[in-house]
mmCIF file of C-alpha atoms and ligand atoms in Angstrom:
data_model
loop_
_atom_site.group_PDB
_atom_site.id
_atom_site.type_symbol
_atom_site.label_atom_id
_atom_site.label_comp_id
_atom_site.label_asym_id
_atom_site.label_seq_id
_atom_site.Cartn_x
_atom_site.Cartn_y
_atom_site.Cartn_z
ATOM 1 C CA MET A 7 0.000 0.000 0.000
ATOM 2 C CA LYS A 8 1.251 3.492 -0.812
ATOM 3 C CA ARG A 9 2.557 5.373 2.185
ATOM 4 C CA ILE A 10 1.586 8.871 3.296
ATOM 5 C CA PHE A 11 3.412 11.040 5.811
ATOM 6 C CA SER A 12 2.522 14.464 7.133
ATOM 7 C CA GLY A 13 3.201 16.618 10.165
ATOM 8 C CA ILE A 14 1.854 19.534 12.152
ATOM 9 C CA GLN A 15 3.664 21.777 14.624
ATOM 10 C CA PRO A 16 2.432 22.024 18.220
ATOM 11 C CA THR A 17 2.700 25.790 18.116
ATOM 12 C CA GLY A 18 -0.762 26.735 19.321
ATOM 13 C CA GLU A 19 -4.388 26.361 18.472
ATOM 14 C CA ILE A 20 -5.257 24.399 15.329
ATOM 15 C CA HIS A 21 -7.214 26.658 12.983
ATOM 16 C CA ILE A 22 -9.593 26.078 10.106
ATOM 17 C CA GLY A 23 -6.748 26.748 7.625
ATOM 18 C CA ASN A 24 -4.934 23.697 9.025
ATOM 19 C CA TYR A 25 -8.188 21.794 9.067
ATOM 20 C CA ILE A 26 -9.373 22.387 5.519
ATOM 21 C CA GLY A 27 -5.901 22.824 4.020
ATOM 22 C CA ALA A 28 -4.473 19.632 5.475
ATOM 23 C CA ILE A 29 -6.172 17.627 8.228
ATOM 24 C CA LYS A 30 -9.439 16.978 6.392
ATOM 25 C CA GLN A 31 -7.567 15.249 3.618
ATOM 26 C CA TRP A 32 -5.360 13.421 6.119
ATOM 27 C CA ILE A 33 -8.535 11.734 7.305
ATOM 28 C CA GLU A 34 -9.901 11.021 3.822
ATOM 29 C CA LEU A 35 -6.594 9.470 2.762
ATOM 30 C CA THR A 36 -6.608 6.939 5.609
ATOM 31 C CA SER A 37 -9.130 4.799 3.727
ATOM 32 C CA GLU A 38 -6.741 4.220 0.819
ATOM 33 C CA TYR A 39 -3.219 4.642 2.125
ATOM 34 C CA ASP A 40 -0.911 3.568 4.894
ATOM 35 C CA CYS A 41 -0.832 6.871 6.779
ATOM 36 C CA ILE A 42 1.633 8.222 9.335
ATOM 37 C CA TYR A 43 0.927 11.563 11.022
ATOM 38 C CA CYS A 44 3.320 13.324 13.321
ATOM 39 C CA VAL A 45 3.285 16.156 15.863
ATOM 40 C CA VAL A 46 6.581 17.807 14.935
ATOM 41 C CA ASP A 47 7.890 19.233 18.206
ATOM 42 C CA TYR A 48 11.515 19.519 17.016
ATOM 43 C CA HIS A 49 10.333 21.827 14.241
ATOM 44 C CA ALA A 50 8.466 23.984 16.756
ATOM 45 C CA ILE A 51 11.637 24.861 18.698
ATOM 46 C CA THR A 52 13.236 26.618 15.709
ATOM 47 C CA ILE A 53 11.491 29.843 16.739
ATOM 48 C CA GLU A 54 10.997 31.375 20.191
ATOM 49 C CA TYR A 55 8.452 29.302 22.103
ATOM 50 C CA ASP A 56 7.051 28.918 25.585
ATOM 51 C CA ILE A 57 8.941 26.126 27.372
ATOM 52 C CA GLU A 58 6.170 25.728 29.954
ATOM 53 C CA GLN A 59 3.559 25.197 27.271
ATOM 54 C CA LEU A 60 5.285 22.957 24.727
ATOM 55 C CA ARG A 61 4.596 19.692 26.527
ATOM 56 C CA GLN A 62 0.843 20.285 26.883
ATOM 57 C CA ARG A 63 0.534 21.724 23.393
ATOM 58 C CA THR A 64 2.151 18.607 21.971
ATOM 59 C CA ILE A 65 -0.384 16.373 23.723
ATOM 60 C CA ASP A 66 -3.250 18.711 22.777
ATOM 61 C CA THR A 67 -2.243 18.696 19.117
ATOM 62 C CA GLY A 68 -2.364 14.899 19.129
ATOM 63 C CA LEU A 69 -5.704 15.122 20.917
ATOM 64 C CA ILE A 70 -7.198 17.444 18.301
ATOM 65 C CA LEU A 71 -6.030 15.230 15.453
ATOM 66 C CA MET A 72 -7.809 12.361 17.165
ATOM 67 C CA ALA A 73 -10.920 14.488 17.732
ATOM 68 C CA CYS A 74 -10.936 15.200 13.983
ATOM 69 C CA GLY A 75 -11.110 11.480 13.238
ATOM 70 C CA LEU A 76 -7.593 10.049 13.258
ATOM 71 C CA SER A 77 -7.104 6.983 15.430
ATOM 72 C CA PRO A 78 -4.839 3.954 15.774
ATOM 73 C CA ASP A 79 -7.474 2.098 13.716
ATOM 74 C CA ASN A 80 -6.859 4.179 10.606
ATOM 75 C CA CYS A 81 -3.297 5.518 10.933
ATOM 76 C CA LYS A 82 -0.176 5.839 13.027
ATOM 77 C CA ILE A 83 0.096 9.006 15.047
ATOM 78 C CA PHE A 84 3.064 10.006 17.183
ATOM 79 C CA VAL A 85 5.382 12.745 18.433
ATOM 80 C CA GLN A 86 8.507 13.465 16.387
ATOM 81 C CA SER A 87 10.998 13.643 19.275
ATOM 82 C CA HIS A 88 9.915 10.146 20.407
ATOM 83 C CA VAL A 89 11.609 8.767 17.299
ATOM 84 C CA PRO A 90 15.097 10.288 17.537
ATOM 85 C CA GLU A 91 16.161 8.650 14.272
ATOM 86 C CA HIS A 92 14.500 11.573 12.463
ATOM 87 C CA THR A 93 17.208 13.933 13.697
ATOM 88 C CA GLU A 94 19.924 11.392 13.003
ATOM 89 C CA LEU A 95 18.837 11.095 9.382
ATOM 90 C CA ALA A 96 18.573 14.879 9.160
ATOM 91 C CA TRP A 97 22.292 15.105 10.008
ATOM 92 C CA ILE A 98 23.146 12.737 7.185
ATOM 93 C CA PHE A 99 20.890 14.645 4.791
ATOM 94 C CA ASN A 100 22.673 17.845 5.849
ATOM 95 C CA CYS A 101 25.741 16.422 4.205
ATOM 96 C CA VAL A 102 24.050 16.174 0.787
ATOM 97 C CA THR A 103 22.041 19.422 0.923
ATOM 98 C CA PRO A 104 23.540 22.571 -0.612
ATOM 99 C CA ILE A 105 23.276 25.566 1.731
ATOM 100 C CA GLY A 106 22.135 27.711 -1.201
ATOM 101 C CA GLU A 107 18.952 25.630 -1.515
ATOM 102 C CA LEU A 108 18.076 26.300 2.117
ATOM 103 C CA GLU A 109 18.812 30.008 1.907
ATOM 104 C CA ARG A 110 16.311 30.462 -0.880
ATOM 105 C CA MET A 111 13.374 28.760 0.933
ATOM 106 C CA THR A 112 10.489 31.225 1.203
ATOM 107 C CA GLN A 113 9.519 30.095 4.698
ATOM 108 C CA PHE A 114 13.091 30.546 5.943
ATOM 109 C CA LYS A 115 13.249 34.043 4.490
ATOM 110 C CA ASP A 116 9.867 34.981 6.007
ATOM 111 C CA LYS A 117 10.682 33.581 9.428
ATOM 112 C CA ALA A 118 14.168 35.092 9.430
ATOM 113 C CA ARG A 119 12.515 38.460 8.767
ATOM 114 C CA GLN A 120 9.978 37.903 11.577
ATOM 115 C CA HIS A 121 12.560 36.639 14.099
ATOM 116 C CA ARG A 122 15.615 38.781 13.402
ATOM 117 C CA GLU A 123 16.853 38.354 16.957
ATOM 118 C CA ASN A 124 17.032 34.557 16.610
ATOM 119 C CA ILE A 125 17.992 33.365 13.133
ATOM 120 C CA ASN A 126 19.400 30.019 14.208
ATOM 121 C CA MET A 127 20.777 27.057 12.221
ATOM 122 C CA GLY A 128 17.671 25.022 13.070
ATOM 123 C CA LEU A 129 15.481 27.550 11.290
ATOM 124 C CA MET A 130 17.524 27.184 8.132
ATOM 125 C CA ASP A 131 17.796 23.418 8.510
ATOM 126 C CA TYR A 132 14.054 23.019 9.086
ATOM 127 C CA PRO A 133 13.327 21.615 5.586
ATOM 128 C CA VAL A 134 16.102 19.033 5.936
ATOM 129 C CA LEU A 135 14.506 17.676 9.113
ATOM 130 C CA GLN A 136 11.203 17.686 7.248
ATOM 131 C CA ALA A 137 12.796 15.631 4.441
ATOM 132 C CA ALA A 138 14.067 13.183 7.066
ATOM 133 C CA ASP A 139 10.558 12.937 8.623
ATOM 134 C CA ILE A 140 9.124 11.875 5.290
ATOM 135 C CA LEU A 141 11.934 9.764 3.905
ATOM 136 C CA ILE A 142 12.726 7.763 7.018
ATOM 137 C CA TYR A 143 9.388 6.020 6.316
ATOM 138 C CA LYS A 144 9.993 6.045 2.538
ATOM 139 C CA ALA A 145 6.661 7.843 2.157
ATOM 140 C CA GLY A 146 5.789 8.757 -1.421
ATOM 141 C CA TYR A 147 2.962 11.219 -0.754
ATOM 142 C CA VAL A 148 2.681 14.195 1.566
ATOM 143 C CA PRO A 149 -0.681 15.938 2.090
ATOM 144 C CA VAL A 150 0.044 19.583 2.961
ATOM 145 C CA GLY A 151 -1.093 23.146 2.362
ATOM 146 C CA GLU A 152 0.447 25.179 -0.441
ATOM 147 C CA ASP A 153 3.001 26.850 1.842
ATOM 148 C CA GLN A 154 4.785 23.512 2.204
ATOM 149 C CA VAL A 155 5.121 22.622 -1.476
ATOM 150 C CA GLN A 156 8.589 24.150 -1.743
ATOM 151 C CA HIS A 157 9.738 22.035 1.202
ATOM 152 C CA ILE A 158 8.427 18.867 -0.417
ATOM 153 C CA GLU A 159 10.315 19.761 -3.581
ATOM 154 C CA LEU A 160 13.444 20.078 -1.485
ATOM 155 C CA SER A 161 12.734 16.609 -0.029
ATOM 156 C CA ARG A 162 12.690 15.265 -3.576
ATOM 157 C CA GLU A 163 16.038 16.836 -4.239
ATOM 158 C CA VAL A 164 17.512 15.481 -1.007
ATOM 159 C CA ALA A 165 16.256 11.989 -1.896
ATOM 160 C CA ARG A 166 17.758 12.297 -5.379
ATOM 161 C CA LYS A 167 21.110 13.501 -4.067
ATOM 162 C CA PHE A 168 21.287 10.717 -1.480
ATOM 163 C CA ASN A 169 20.249 8.049 -3.987
ATOM 164 C CA ASN A 170 22.883 9.181 -6.508
ATOM 165 C CA ARG A 171 25.705 9.494 -4.011
ATOM 166 C CA PHE A 172 25.023 6.382 -1.899
ATOM 167 C CA SER A 173 22.305 3.836 -2.760
ATOM 168 C CA PRO A 174 18.799 4.189 -4.181
ATOM 169 C CA LEU A 175 16.944 3.853 -0.875
ATOM 170 C CA PHE A 176 14.421 6.671 -1.097
ATOM 171 C CA PRO A 177 11.363 7.551 -3.203
ATOM 172 C CA GLU A 178 10.953 11.143 -4.395
ATOM 173 C CA PRO A 179 7.892 12.247 -2.428
ATOM 174 C CA GLN A 180 5.067 14.264 -3.951
ATOM 175 C CA ALA A 181 2.843 16.840 -2.283
ATOM 176 C CA ILE A 182 -0.919 16.228 -2.280
ATOM 177 C CA LEU A 183 -2.879 19.484 -2.105
ATOM 178 C CA SER A 184 -6.446 19.781 -0.859
ATOM 179 C CA HIS A 185 -9.137 21.793 -2.684
ATOM 180 C CA ALA A 186 -8.330 24.662 -0.326
ATOM 181 C CA PRO A 187 -4.531 24.721 -0.236
ATOM 182 C CA ARG A 188 -4.258 28.354 0.862
ATOM 183 C CA ILE A 189 -6.821 29.852 3.203
ATOM 184 C CA LEU A 190 -6.468 33.514 4.024
ATOM 185 C CA GLY A 191 -7.075 34.819 7.510
ATOM 186 C CA VAL A 192 -10.109 36.858 8.563
ATOM 187 C CA ASP A 193 -8.095 39.931 7.489
ATOM 188 C CA GLY A 194 -8.514 38.699 3.897
ATOM 189 C CA ILE A 195 -4.857 39.548 3.185
ATOM 190 C CA ASN A 196 -2.426 37.191 4.909
ATOM 191 C CA LYS A 197 -2.427 33.410 5.032
ATOM 192 C CA MET A 198 -4.438 32.214 8.032
ATOM 193 C CA SER A 199 -1.841 31.431 10.663
ATOM 194 C CA LYS A 200 -1.336 31.128 14.378
ATOM 195 C CA SER A 201 1.333 33.797 14.416
ATOM 196 C CA MET A 202 -0.745 36.416 12.546
ATOM 197 C CA ASN A 203 -3.677 36.191 14.942
ATOM 198 C CA ASN A 204 -6.073 36.203 11.991
ATOM 199 C CA TYR A 205 -7.379 32.702 12.504
ATOM 200 C CA ILE A 206 -10.541 30.862 13.526
ATOM 201 C CA GLY A 207 -9.623 28.036 15.907
ATOM 202 C CA ILE A 208 -11.421 24.758 15.300
ATOM 203 C CA LEU A 209 -12.307 24.449 18.993
ATOM 204 C CA GLU A 210 -13.263 28.076 19.551
ATOM 205 C CA ASP A 211 -16.612 29.028 21.115
ATOM 206 C CA LYS A 212 -19.449 29.508 18.668
ATOM 207 C CA ASP A 213 -19.903 33.134 19.714
ATOM 208 C CA ILE A 214 -16.273 33.892 19.001
ATOM 209 C CA ILE A 215 -16.389 32.077 15.666
ATOM 210 C CA TRP A 216 -19.418 34.115 14.642
ATOM 211 C CA GLU A 217 -17.809 37.367 15.741
ATOM 212 C CA LYS A 218 -14.690 36.579 13.713
ATOM 213 C CA LEU A 219 -16.724 35.526 10.681
ATOM 214 C CA ARG A 220 -19.079 38.486 10.905
ATOM 215 C CA THR A 221 -16.224 40.953 10.710
ATOM 216 C CA ALA A 222 -14.082 38.954 8.250
ATOM 217 C CA VAL A 223 -13.051 40.638 4.997
ATOM 218 C CA THR A 224 -14.923 39.461 1.879
ATOM 219 C CA ASP A 225 -14.616 40.569 -1.765
ATOM 220 C CA VAL A 226 -13.163 44.064 -1.226
ATOM 221 C CA ASN A 227 -14.817 45.375 -4.377
ATOM 222 C CA ARG A 228 -18.223 44.718 -2.878
ATOM 223 C CA VAL A 229 -18.534 47.901 -0.846
ATOM 224 C CA ARG A 230 -22.309 48.382 -0.595
ATOM 225 C CA ARG A 231 -24.977 45.745 -0.097
ATOM 226 C CA LYS A 232 -26.327 46.360 -3.599
ATOM 227 C CA ASP A 233 -22.930 45.902 -5.317
ATOM 228 C CA PRO A 234 -22.585 42.524 -7.002
ATOM 229 C CA GLY A 235 -19.712 40.415 -5.615
ATOM 230 C CA ASN A 236 -17.314 37.916 -7.087
ATOM 231 C CA PRO A 237 -17.085 34.647 -5.117
ATOM 232 C CA GLU A 238 -13.779 33.805 -6.801
ATOM 233 C CA LEU A 239 -12.171 36.794 -5.098
ATOM 234 C CA CYS A 240 -13.738 36.101 -1.725
ATOM 235 C CA ASN A 241 -11.932 34.212 1.031
ATOM 236 C CA ILE A 242 -15.254 33.477 2.748
ATOM 237 C CA TYR A 243 -16.431 31.676 -0.369
ATOM 238 C CA THR A 244 -13.229 29.603 -0.408
ATOM 239 C CA ILE A 245 -13.974 28.539 3.160
ATOM 240 C CA HIS A 246 -17.601 27.870 2.150
ATOM 241 C CA ARG A 247 -16.340 25.369 -0.429
ATOM 242 C CA ALA A 248 -14.851 23.272 2.338
ATOM 243 C CA PHE A 249 -17.876 23.307 4.630
ATOM 244 C CA SER A 250 -20.968 23.639 2.422
ATOM 245 C CA GLY A 251 -22.735 21.318 0.009
ATOM 246 C CA ASN A 252 -23.172 21.979 -3.712
ATOM 247 C CA GLU A 253 -26.711 23.269 -3.382
ATOM 248 C CA ASN A 254 -25.658 25.943 -0.885
ATOM 249 C CA LEU A 255 -22.634 26.844 -2.964
ATOM 250 C CA LEU A 256 -24.672 27.374 -6.128
ATOM 251 C CA GLU A 257 -27.212 29.511 -4.292
ATOM 252 C CA ILE A 258 -24.503 31.644 -2.762
ATOM 253 C CA ASP A 259 -22.554 32.005 -5.978
ATOM 254 C CA LYS A 260 -25.683 33.192 -7.774
ATOM 255 C CA GLY A 261 -26.906 35.365 -4.913
ATOM 256 C CA CYS A 262 -23.528 37.066 -4.500
ATOM 257 C CA ARG A 263 -23.036 37.779 -8.211
ATOM 258 C CA SER A 264 -26.530 39.247 -8.510
ATOM 259 C CA ALA A 265 -26.402 40.999 -5.124
ATOM 260 C CA SER A 266 -29.642 39.272 -4.139
ATOM 261 C CA ILE A 267 -27.930 38.190 -0.918
ATOM 262 C CA GLY A 268 -25.526 40.198 1.225
ATOM 263 C CA CYS A 269 -22.236 39.129 2.769
ATOM 264 C CA ILE A 270 -23.884 38.656 6.163
ATOM 265 C CA ASP A 271 -26.455 36.230 4.671
ATOM 266 C CA CYS A 272 -23.615 34.303 3.088
ATOM 267 C CA LYS A 273 -21.680 34.247 6.351
ATOM 268 C CA LYS A 274 -24.734 33.034 8.293
ATOM 269 C CA THR A 275 -25.039 29.986 6.040
ATOM 270 C CA LEU A 276 -21.313 29.337 6.359
ATOM 271 C CA PHE A 277 -21.520 29.679 10.139
ATOM 272 C CA GLU A 278 -24.352 27.110 10.327
ATOM 273 C CA ASN A 279 -22.498 24.602 8.172
ATOM 274 C CA MET A 280 -19.240 25.160 9.961
ATOM 275 C CA VAL A 281 -20.754 24.668 13.392
ATOM 276 C CA LYS A 282 -22.453 21.492 12.172
ATOM 277 C CA GLU A 283 -19.062 20.079 11.206
ATOM 278 C CA LEU A 284 -17.039 21.457 14.120
ATOM 279 C CA ASP A 285 -19.508 20.626 16.922
ATOM 280 C CA PRO A 286 -18.831 16.875 16.916
ATOM 281 C CA ILE A 287 -15.084 17.578 16.837
ATOM 282 C CA ARG A 288 -15.429 19.822 19.874
ATOM 283 C CA GLU A 289 -17.472 17.166 21.691
ATOM 284 C CA LYS A 290 -14.929 14.466 20.886
ATOM 285 C CA ALA A 291 -12.110 16.747 22.058
ATOM 286 C CA GLU A 292 -13.910 17.329 25.363
ATOM 287 C CA GLN A 293 -14.288 13.580 25.850
ATOM 288 C CA LEU A 294 -10.624 12.970 25.063
ATOM 289 C CA LYS A 295 -9.588 15.780 27.385
ATOM 290 C CA LYS A 296 -11.188 13.813 30.237
ATOM 291 C CA ASN A 297 -9.177 10.794 29.195
ATOM 292 C CA GLU A 298 -5.807 12.245 28.387
ATOM 293 C CA ASP A 299 -4.016 9.035 29.350
ATOM 294 C CA TYR A 300 -5.650 7.369 26.387
ATOM 295 C CA VAL A 301 -4.278 10.068 24.077
ATOM 296 C CA LYS A 302 -0.799 9.641 25.548
ATOM 297 C CA ASP A 303 -1.018 5.858 25.081
ATOM 298 C CA VAL A 304 -2.004 6.261 21.437
ATOM 299 C CA LEU A 305 0.960 8.581 20.858
ATOM 300 C CA MET A 306 3.312 6.183 22.627
ATOM 301 C CA ASP A 307 2.092 3.131 20.696
ATOM 302 C CA GLY A 308 2.410 5.093 17.463
ATOM 303 C CA ALA A 309 5.996 6.020 18.348
ATOM 304 C CA LYS A 310 6.877 2.384 19.055
ATOM 305 C CA LEU A 311 5.638 1.222 15.666
ATOM 306 C CA CYS A 312 7.257 4.122 13.836
ATOM 307 C CA ARG A 313 10.538 3.769 15.680
ATOM 308 C CA GLU A 314 10.898 0.211 14.485
ATOM 309 C CA MET A 315 10.393 1.307 10.893
ATOM 310 C CA ALA A 316 12.773 4.232 11.340
ATOM 311 C CA GLN A 317 15.462 2.009 12.845
ATOM 312 C CA ASN A 318 15.267 -0.338 9.874
ATOM 313 C CA THR A 319 15.754 2.530 7.447
ATOM 314 C CA MET A 320 18.661 3.878 9.503
ATOM 315 C CA GLU A 321 20.464 0.532 9.349
ATOM 316 C CA GLU A 322 20.201 0.624 5.554
ATOM 317 C CA VAL A 323 21.374 4.234 5.538
ATOM 318 C CA ARG A 324 24.386 3.568 7.762
ATOM 319 C CA THR A 325 25.419 0.633 5.608
ATOM 320 C CA SER A 326 25.119 2.701 2.421
ATOM 321 C CA LEU A 327 27.257 5.448 3.950
ATOM 322 C CA GLY A 328 30.082 3.033 4.617
ATOM 323 C CA LEU A 329 30.084 3.601 8.370
ATOM 324 C CA TYR A 330 31.958 1.113 10.537
ATOM 325 C CA ARG A 331 29.323 -1.032 12.258
ATOM 326 C CA PRO A 332 30.398 -3.213 15.200
ATOM 327 C CA LYS A 333 28.398 -6.452 15.653
ATOM 328 C CA ILE A 334 26.686 -5.361 18.842
ATOM 329 C CA LEU A 335 25.842 -1.754 19.547
HETATM 330 P P1 AMP B 30 1.540 24.139 10.630
HETATM 331 O O1 AMP B 30 0.517 24.626 11.574
HETATM 332 O O2 AMP B 30 2.380 25.236 10.054
HETATM 333 O O3 AMP B 30 2.348 23.009 11.179
HETATM 334 O O4 AMP B 30 0.727 23.550 9.387
HETATM 335 C C1 AMP B 30 0.081 22.294 9.385
HETATM 336 C C2 AMP B 30 -0.539 22.031 8.020
HETATM 337 O O5 AMP B 30 -1.579 22.978 7.731
HETATM 338 C C3 AMP B 30 0.462 22.165 6.847
HETATM 339 O O6 AMP B 30 0.200 21.155 5.901
HETATM 340 C C4 AMP B 30 0.173 23.518 6.286
HETATM 341 O O7 AMP B 30 0.524 23.619 4.920
HETATM 342 C C5 AMP B 30 -1.343 23.615 6.477
HETATM 343 N N1 AMP B 30 -1.777 25.016 6.574
HETATM 344 C C6 AMP B 30 -1.373 25.909 7.518
HETATM 345 N N2 AMP B 30 -1.965 27.115 7.318
HETATM 346 C C7 AMP B 30 -2.749 26.973 6.207
HETATM 347 C C8 AMP B 30 -3.609 27.867 5.488
HETATM 348 N N3 AMP B 30 -3.788 29.123 5.871
HETATM 349 N N4 AMP B 30 -4.255 27.387 4.397
HETATM 350 C C9 AMP B 30 -4.088 26.103 4.013
HETATM 351 N N5 AMP B 30 -3.295 25.212 4.648
HETATM 352 C C10 AMP B 30 -2.631 25.635 5.727
HETATM 353 N N1 LIG B 31 6.700 22.078 8.003
HETATM 354 C C1 LIG B 31 5.362 21.599 8.171
HETATM 355 C C2 LIG B 31 4.446 22.793 8.499
HETATM 356 O O1 LIG B 31 4.857 23.785 9.004
HETATM 357 C C3 LIG B 31 5.269 20.561 9.256
HETATM 358 C C4 LIG B 31 6.039 19.339 8.902
HETATM 359 C C5 LIG B 31 7.179 18.888 9.519
HETATM 360 C C6 LIG B 31 5.736 18.410 7.878
HETATM 361 N N2 LIG B 31 7.583 17.717 8.944
HETATM 362 C C7 LIG B 31 6.744 17.406 7.942
HETATM 363 C C8 LIG B 31 4.729 18.334 6.917
HETATM 364 C C9 LIG B 31 6.764 16.357 7.026
HETATM 365 C C10 LIG B 31 4.759 17.287 6.022
HETATM 366 C C11 LIG B 31 5.768 16.294 6.073
HETATM 367 O O2 LIG B 31 3.308 22.716 8.252
#
């Protein structure tokens, strides 16, 4: 069966950009693929973070993924630092990755601009660790949002360089994009993200979700209620596509273009559909919160299974590198 790998950072609340850009397809893919999903805590420490909060956020991120529908029955789910072979492989990949490739990564440039006081090696090396995450399981497909496509391309290059220099151990992984690969924030300008504070959290209270939706930017050319709008230029419509059925979508498309409905009408329908989908996730999360030990067990069992796979790959890698291997280590 074809193998999928993807990861999410435990950097804060999971928002609907994560959900419709990535997690929703993570769940869909479990029916057809052998899926491995990872809470990537070693990636999260490349920028300033709250030491007190990291531990709980890591568990909570696993918990939310489970509340969304992932479970040991349909995938493996674990915490990156529990499988230390990822970082070991990253070191080896460092030795085949040209620095120039890392310097031109858009995410590195953006984050270096945002965190001038702490431009560390880990921030630049981030995509190499990501390549190791994927390739240590020889995964061929990586469901991500659009912002990660460049990193997946780098993973392909790392795999190619390793295969040419040593032995052909690795596939060249491909990104799988959802129908909503780039969701803008409620500001309608920047990508929805935790750091921009322009997000709608998937576990947020309904009142807060409505308040954020109500004031969210739509098609900026639609100034007055009677102006016709263009759904293709509207971030709210993009979000609608992920939460609403075809009938609703057609109605809204027509109503917006002819100005027979206003933005608030459109947002009310979206709000209803969104709540319908997010309510059960919130309920499941509350249940899991009461049983956190179960979540921790799932993460631990996932790590055990993944570690075995990772160790097998590392033995092949060490042999290909020509390292001296004593009989017992
Ligand atoms: P992160 O929270 O940065 O670890 O991202 C987890 C996943 O969500 C990655 O696959 C991202 O590409 C995806 N993602 C994050 N923000 C967005 C967004 N605004 N629109 C679509 N996908 C996103
Ligand atoms: N860099 C990804 C993000 O910010 C998270 C990530 C780490 C990842 N390792 C990965 C995604 C491997 C896919 C595959 O969203």
